[in-house]
mmCIF file of C-alpha atoms in Angstrom:
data_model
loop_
_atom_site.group_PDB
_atom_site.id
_atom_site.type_symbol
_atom_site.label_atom_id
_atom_site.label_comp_id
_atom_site.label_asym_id
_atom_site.label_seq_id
_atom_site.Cartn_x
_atom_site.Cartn_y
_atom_site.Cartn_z
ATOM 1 C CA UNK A 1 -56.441 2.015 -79.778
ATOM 2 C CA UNK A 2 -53.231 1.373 -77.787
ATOM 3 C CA UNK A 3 -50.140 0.708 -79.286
ATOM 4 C CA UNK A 4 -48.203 -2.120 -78.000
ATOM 5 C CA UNK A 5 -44.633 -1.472 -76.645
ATOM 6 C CA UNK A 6 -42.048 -3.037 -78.608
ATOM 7 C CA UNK A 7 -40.002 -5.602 -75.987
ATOM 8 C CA UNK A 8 -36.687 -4.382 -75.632
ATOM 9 C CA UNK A 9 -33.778 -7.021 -76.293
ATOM 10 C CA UNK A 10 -32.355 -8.572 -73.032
ATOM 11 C CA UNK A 11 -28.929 -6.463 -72.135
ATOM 12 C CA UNK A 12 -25.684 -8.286 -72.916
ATOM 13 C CA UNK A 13 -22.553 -7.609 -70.608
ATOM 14 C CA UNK A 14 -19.977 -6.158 -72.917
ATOM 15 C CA UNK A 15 -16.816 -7.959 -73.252
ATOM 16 C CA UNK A 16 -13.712 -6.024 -72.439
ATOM 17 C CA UNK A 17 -11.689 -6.014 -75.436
ATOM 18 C CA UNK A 18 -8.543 -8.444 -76.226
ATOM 19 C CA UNK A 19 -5.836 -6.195 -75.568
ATOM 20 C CA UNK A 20 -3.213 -9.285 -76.446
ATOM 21 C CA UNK A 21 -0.676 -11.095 -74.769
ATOM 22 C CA UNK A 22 0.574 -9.843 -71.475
ATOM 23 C CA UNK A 23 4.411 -9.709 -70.536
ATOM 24 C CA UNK A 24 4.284 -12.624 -68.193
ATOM 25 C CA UNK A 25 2.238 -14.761 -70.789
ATOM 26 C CA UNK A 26 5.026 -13.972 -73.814
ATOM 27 C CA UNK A 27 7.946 -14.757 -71.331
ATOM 28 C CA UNK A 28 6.566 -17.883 -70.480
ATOM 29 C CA UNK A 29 6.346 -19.175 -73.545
ATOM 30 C CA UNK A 30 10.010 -18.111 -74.141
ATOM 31 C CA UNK A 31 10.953 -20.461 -71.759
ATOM 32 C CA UNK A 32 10.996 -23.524 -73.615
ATOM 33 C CA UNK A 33 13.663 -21.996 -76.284
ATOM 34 C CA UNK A 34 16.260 -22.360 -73.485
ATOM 35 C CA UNK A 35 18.025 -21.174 -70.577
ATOM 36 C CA UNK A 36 18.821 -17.627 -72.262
ATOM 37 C CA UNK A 37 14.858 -17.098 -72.524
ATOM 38 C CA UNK A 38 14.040 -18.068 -69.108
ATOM 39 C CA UNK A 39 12.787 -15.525 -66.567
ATOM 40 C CA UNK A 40 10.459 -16.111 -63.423
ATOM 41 C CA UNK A 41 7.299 -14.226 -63.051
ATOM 42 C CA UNK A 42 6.332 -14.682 -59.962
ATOM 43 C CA UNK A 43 8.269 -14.947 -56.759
ATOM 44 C CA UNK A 44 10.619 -17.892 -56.599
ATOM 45 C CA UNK A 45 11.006 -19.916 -53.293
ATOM 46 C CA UNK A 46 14.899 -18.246 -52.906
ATOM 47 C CA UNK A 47 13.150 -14.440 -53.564
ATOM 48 C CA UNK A 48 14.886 -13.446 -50.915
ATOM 49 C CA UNK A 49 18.432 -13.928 -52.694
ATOM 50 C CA UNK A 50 17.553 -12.034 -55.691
ATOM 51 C CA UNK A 51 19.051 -8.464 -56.232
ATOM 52 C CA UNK A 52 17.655 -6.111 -58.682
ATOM 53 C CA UNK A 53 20.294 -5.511 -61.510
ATOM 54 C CA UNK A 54 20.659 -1.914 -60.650
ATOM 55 C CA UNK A 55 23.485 -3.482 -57.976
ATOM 56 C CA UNK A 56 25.055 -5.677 -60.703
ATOM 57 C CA UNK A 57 27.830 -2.922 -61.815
ATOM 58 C CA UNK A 58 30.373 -3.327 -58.822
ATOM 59 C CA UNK A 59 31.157 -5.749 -56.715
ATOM 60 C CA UNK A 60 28.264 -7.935 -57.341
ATOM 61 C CA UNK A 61 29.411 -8.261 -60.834
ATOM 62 C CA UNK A 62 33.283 -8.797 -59.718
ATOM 63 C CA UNK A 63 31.487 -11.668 -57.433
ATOM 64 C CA UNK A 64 29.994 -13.221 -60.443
ATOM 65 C CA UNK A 65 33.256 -12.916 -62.541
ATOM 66 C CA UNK A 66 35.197 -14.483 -60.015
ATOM 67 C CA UNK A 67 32.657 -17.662 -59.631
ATOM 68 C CA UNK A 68 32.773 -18.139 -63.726
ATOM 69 C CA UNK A 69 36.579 -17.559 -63.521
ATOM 70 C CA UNK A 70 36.905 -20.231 -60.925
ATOM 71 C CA UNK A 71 34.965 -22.743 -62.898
ATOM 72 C CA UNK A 72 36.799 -21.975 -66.023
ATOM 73 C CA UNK A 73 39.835 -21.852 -64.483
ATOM 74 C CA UNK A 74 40.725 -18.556 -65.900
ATOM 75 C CA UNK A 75 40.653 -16.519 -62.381
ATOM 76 C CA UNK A 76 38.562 -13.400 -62.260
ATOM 77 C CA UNK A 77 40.269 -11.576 -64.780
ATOM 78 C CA UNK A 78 39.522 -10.104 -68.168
ATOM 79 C CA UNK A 79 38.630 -13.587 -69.506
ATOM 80 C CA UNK A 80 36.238 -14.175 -66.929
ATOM 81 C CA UNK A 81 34.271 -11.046 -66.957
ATOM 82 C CA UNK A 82 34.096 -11.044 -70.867
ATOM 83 C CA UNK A 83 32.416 -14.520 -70.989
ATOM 84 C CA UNK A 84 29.845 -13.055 -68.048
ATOM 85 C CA UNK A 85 29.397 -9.971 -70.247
ATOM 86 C CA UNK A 86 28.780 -12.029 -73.157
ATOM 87 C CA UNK A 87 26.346 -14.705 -71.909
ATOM 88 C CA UNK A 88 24.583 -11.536 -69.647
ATOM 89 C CA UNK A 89 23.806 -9.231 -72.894
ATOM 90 C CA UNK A 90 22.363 -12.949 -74.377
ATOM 91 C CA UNK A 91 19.785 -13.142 -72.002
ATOM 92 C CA UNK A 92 18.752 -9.649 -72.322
ATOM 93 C CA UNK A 93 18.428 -9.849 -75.690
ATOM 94 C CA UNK A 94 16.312 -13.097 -75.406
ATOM 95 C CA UNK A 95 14.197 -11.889 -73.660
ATOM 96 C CA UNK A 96 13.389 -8.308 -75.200
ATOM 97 C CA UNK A 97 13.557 -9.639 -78.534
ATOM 98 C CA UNK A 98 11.699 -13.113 -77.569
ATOM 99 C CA UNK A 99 8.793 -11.125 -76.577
ATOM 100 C CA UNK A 100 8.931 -9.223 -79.765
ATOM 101 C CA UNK A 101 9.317 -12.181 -82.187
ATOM 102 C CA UNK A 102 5.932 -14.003 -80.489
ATOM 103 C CA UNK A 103 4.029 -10.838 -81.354
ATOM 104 C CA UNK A 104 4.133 -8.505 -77.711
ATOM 105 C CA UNK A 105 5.738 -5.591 -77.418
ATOM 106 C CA UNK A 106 9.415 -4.870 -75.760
ATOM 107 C CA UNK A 107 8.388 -5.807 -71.878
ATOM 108 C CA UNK A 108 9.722 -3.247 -69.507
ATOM 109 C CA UNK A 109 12.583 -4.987 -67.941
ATOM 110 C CA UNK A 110 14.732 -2.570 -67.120
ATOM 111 C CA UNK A 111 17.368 -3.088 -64.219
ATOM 112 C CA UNK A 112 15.122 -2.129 -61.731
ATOM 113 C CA UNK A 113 12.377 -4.662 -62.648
ATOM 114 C CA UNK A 114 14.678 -7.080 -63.256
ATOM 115 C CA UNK A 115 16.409 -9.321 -60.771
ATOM 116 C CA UNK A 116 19.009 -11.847 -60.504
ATOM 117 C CA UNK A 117 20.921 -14.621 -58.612
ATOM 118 C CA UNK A 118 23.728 -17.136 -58.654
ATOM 119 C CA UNK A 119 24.819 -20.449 -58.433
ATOM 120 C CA UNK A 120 27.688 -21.281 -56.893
ATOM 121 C CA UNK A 121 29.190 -22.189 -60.425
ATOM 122 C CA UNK A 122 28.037 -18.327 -61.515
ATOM 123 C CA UNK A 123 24.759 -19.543 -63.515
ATOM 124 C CA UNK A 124 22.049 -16.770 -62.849
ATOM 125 C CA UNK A 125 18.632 -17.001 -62.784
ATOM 126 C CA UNK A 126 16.351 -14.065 -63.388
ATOM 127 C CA UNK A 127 13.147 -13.159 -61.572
ATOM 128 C CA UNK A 128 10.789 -9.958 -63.267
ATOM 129 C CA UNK A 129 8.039 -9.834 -60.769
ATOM 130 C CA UNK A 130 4.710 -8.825 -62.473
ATOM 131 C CA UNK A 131 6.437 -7.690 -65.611
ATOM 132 C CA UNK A 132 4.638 -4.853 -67.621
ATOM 133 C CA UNK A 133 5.167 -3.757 -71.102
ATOM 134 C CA UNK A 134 6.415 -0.372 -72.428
ATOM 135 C CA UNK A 135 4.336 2.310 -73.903
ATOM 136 C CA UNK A 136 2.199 0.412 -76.550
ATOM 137 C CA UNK A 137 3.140 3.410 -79.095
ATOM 138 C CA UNK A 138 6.856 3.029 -78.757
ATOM 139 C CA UNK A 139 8.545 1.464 -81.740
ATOM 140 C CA UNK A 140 10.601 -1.422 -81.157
ATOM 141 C CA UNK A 141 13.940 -0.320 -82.167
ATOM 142 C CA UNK A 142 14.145 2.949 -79.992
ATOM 143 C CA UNK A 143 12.434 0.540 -77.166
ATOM 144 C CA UNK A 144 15.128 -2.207 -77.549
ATOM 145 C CA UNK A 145 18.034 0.743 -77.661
ATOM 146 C CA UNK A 146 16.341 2.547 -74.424
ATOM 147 C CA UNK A 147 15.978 -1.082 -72.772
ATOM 148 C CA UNK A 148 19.496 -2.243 -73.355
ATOM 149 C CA UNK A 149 20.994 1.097 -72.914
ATOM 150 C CA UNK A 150 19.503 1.684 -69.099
ATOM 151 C CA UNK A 151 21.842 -2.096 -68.369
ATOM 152 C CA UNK A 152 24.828 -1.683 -70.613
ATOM 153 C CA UNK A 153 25.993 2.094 -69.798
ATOM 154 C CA UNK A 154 26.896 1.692 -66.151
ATOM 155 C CA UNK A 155 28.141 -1.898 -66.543
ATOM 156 C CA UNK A 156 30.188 -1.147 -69.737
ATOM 157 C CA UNK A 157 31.847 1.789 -67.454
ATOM 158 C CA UNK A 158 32.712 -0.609 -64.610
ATOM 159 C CA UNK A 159 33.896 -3.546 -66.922
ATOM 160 C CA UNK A 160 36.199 -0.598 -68.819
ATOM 161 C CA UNK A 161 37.380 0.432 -65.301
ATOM 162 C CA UNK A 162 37.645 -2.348 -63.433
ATOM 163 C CA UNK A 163 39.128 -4.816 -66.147
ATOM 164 C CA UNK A 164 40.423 -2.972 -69.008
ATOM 165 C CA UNK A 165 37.437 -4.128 -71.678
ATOM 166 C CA UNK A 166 37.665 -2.263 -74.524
ATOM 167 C CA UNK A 167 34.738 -0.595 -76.139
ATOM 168 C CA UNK A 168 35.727 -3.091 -78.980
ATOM 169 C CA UNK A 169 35.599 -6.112 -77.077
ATOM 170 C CA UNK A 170 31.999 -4.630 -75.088
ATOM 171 C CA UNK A 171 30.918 -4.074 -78.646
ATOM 172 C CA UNK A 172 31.992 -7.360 -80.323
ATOM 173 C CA UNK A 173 30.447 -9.299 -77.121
ATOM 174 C CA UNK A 174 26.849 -7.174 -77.317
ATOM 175 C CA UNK A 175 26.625 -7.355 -81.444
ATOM 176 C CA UNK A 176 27.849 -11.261 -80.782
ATOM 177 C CA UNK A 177 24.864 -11.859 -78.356
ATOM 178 C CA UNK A 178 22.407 -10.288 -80.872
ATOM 179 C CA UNK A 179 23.233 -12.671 -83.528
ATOM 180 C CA UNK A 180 23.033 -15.599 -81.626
ATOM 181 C CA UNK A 181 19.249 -14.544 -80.416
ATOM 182 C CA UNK A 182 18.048 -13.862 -83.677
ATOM 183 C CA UNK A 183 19.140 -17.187 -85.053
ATOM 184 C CA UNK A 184 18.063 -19.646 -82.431
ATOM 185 C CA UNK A 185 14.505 -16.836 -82.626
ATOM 186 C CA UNK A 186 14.376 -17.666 -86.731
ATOM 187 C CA UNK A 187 15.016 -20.969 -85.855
ATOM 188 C CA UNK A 188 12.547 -21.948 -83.022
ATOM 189 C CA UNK A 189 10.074 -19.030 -83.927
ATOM 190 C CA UNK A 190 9.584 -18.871 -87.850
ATOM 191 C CA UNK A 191 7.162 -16.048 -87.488
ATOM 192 C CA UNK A 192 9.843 -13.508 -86.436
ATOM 193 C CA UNK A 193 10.462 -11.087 -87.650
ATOM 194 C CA UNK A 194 13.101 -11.066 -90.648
ATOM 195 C CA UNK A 195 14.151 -7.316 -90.069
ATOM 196 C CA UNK A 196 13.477 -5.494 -87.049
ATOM 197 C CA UNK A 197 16.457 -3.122 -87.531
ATOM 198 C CA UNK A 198 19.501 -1.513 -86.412
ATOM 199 C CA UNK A 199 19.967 -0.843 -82.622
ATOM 200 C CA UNK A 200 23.349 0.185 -80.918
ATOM 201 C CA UNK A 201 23.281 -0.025 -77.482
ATOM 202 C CA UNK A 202 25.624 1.916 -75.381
ATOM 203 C CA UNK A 203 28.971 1.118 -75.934
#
């Protein structure tokens, strides 16, 4: 007597799994907070007049102090360059902590993934083409401190150098910018995080 051959179940294509928002997805829905959370991810029509922020310490920053300066009337002074420290630290912030408070990980925008350029009022826009995120077993604090580090060191040396900024005044201005992300984030995002932590970038 033969034995009949049980039919085997039709093969189903397995699904890759869900690995969670990517960097570009999280920073596009940062957008919409405001202008500190904004960041293109794919090439803008003017690509060609972006500069990766590697070149910002020198006289690309002294050329955005002096455009803010003119507009405030201040000259491109001490003033000047504070208030472009100040509002440049804000959008870092926004958008490392921005993709942490809608549930990514700290993208990987360092200052040679990141890129920049001006109005002729000294209003930047930023460009991260094909943003990635960083090591998926990095904690956030040491992430945000590496991130933020890798910008502030060289710039805080040429804003010291260049226009007598205290380490004070660079501190004040980066602990400044933190607070003001983390409020409009608890405001506009009320799943954020409550606590992430201490983290002191360079000084």
């Amino acid at each position: 007597m033969k034995r009949s051959r049980a039919r085997r179940a039709p093969r189903r294509e397995r699904t890759p799994a869900h690995d969670g928002p990517t960097p570009a997805g999280l920073l596009a829905r940062l957008a919409p907070l405001g202008p500190y959370f904004a960041v293109a991810t794919t090439p803008p029509p003017d690509a060609a007049s972006y500069r990766p922020l590697t070149a910002l310490p020198g006289a690309a920053f002294d050329d955005w102090t002096a455009r803010v300066g003119a507009r405030l009337g201040t000259g491109a002074g001490r003033v000047a360059a504070s208030t472009v420290h100040l509002g440049h630290v804000a959008r870092l912030w926004s958008l490392a902590l921005g993709a942490v408070a809608l549930g990514g990980g700290v993208p990987d925008l360092g200052p040679d993934r990141l890129r920049f350029t001006l109005s002729p009022e000294g209003a930047p826009s930023l460009w991260a083409d094909e943003p990635t995120a960083r090591p998926a077993d990095e904690e956030p604090v040491p992430a945000l401190h590496t991130l933020l580090t890798a910008h502030l060191a060289p710039l805080h040396a040429h804003l010291r150098t260049r226009y007598g900024l205290s380490p004070h005044t660079l501190r004040g201005n980066t602990a400044s910018a933190l607070t003001g992300t983390v409020r409009v984030l608890l405001d506009r995002v009320p799943e954020a995080p409550r606590n992430p932590g201490p983290s002191r970038p360079a000084s």
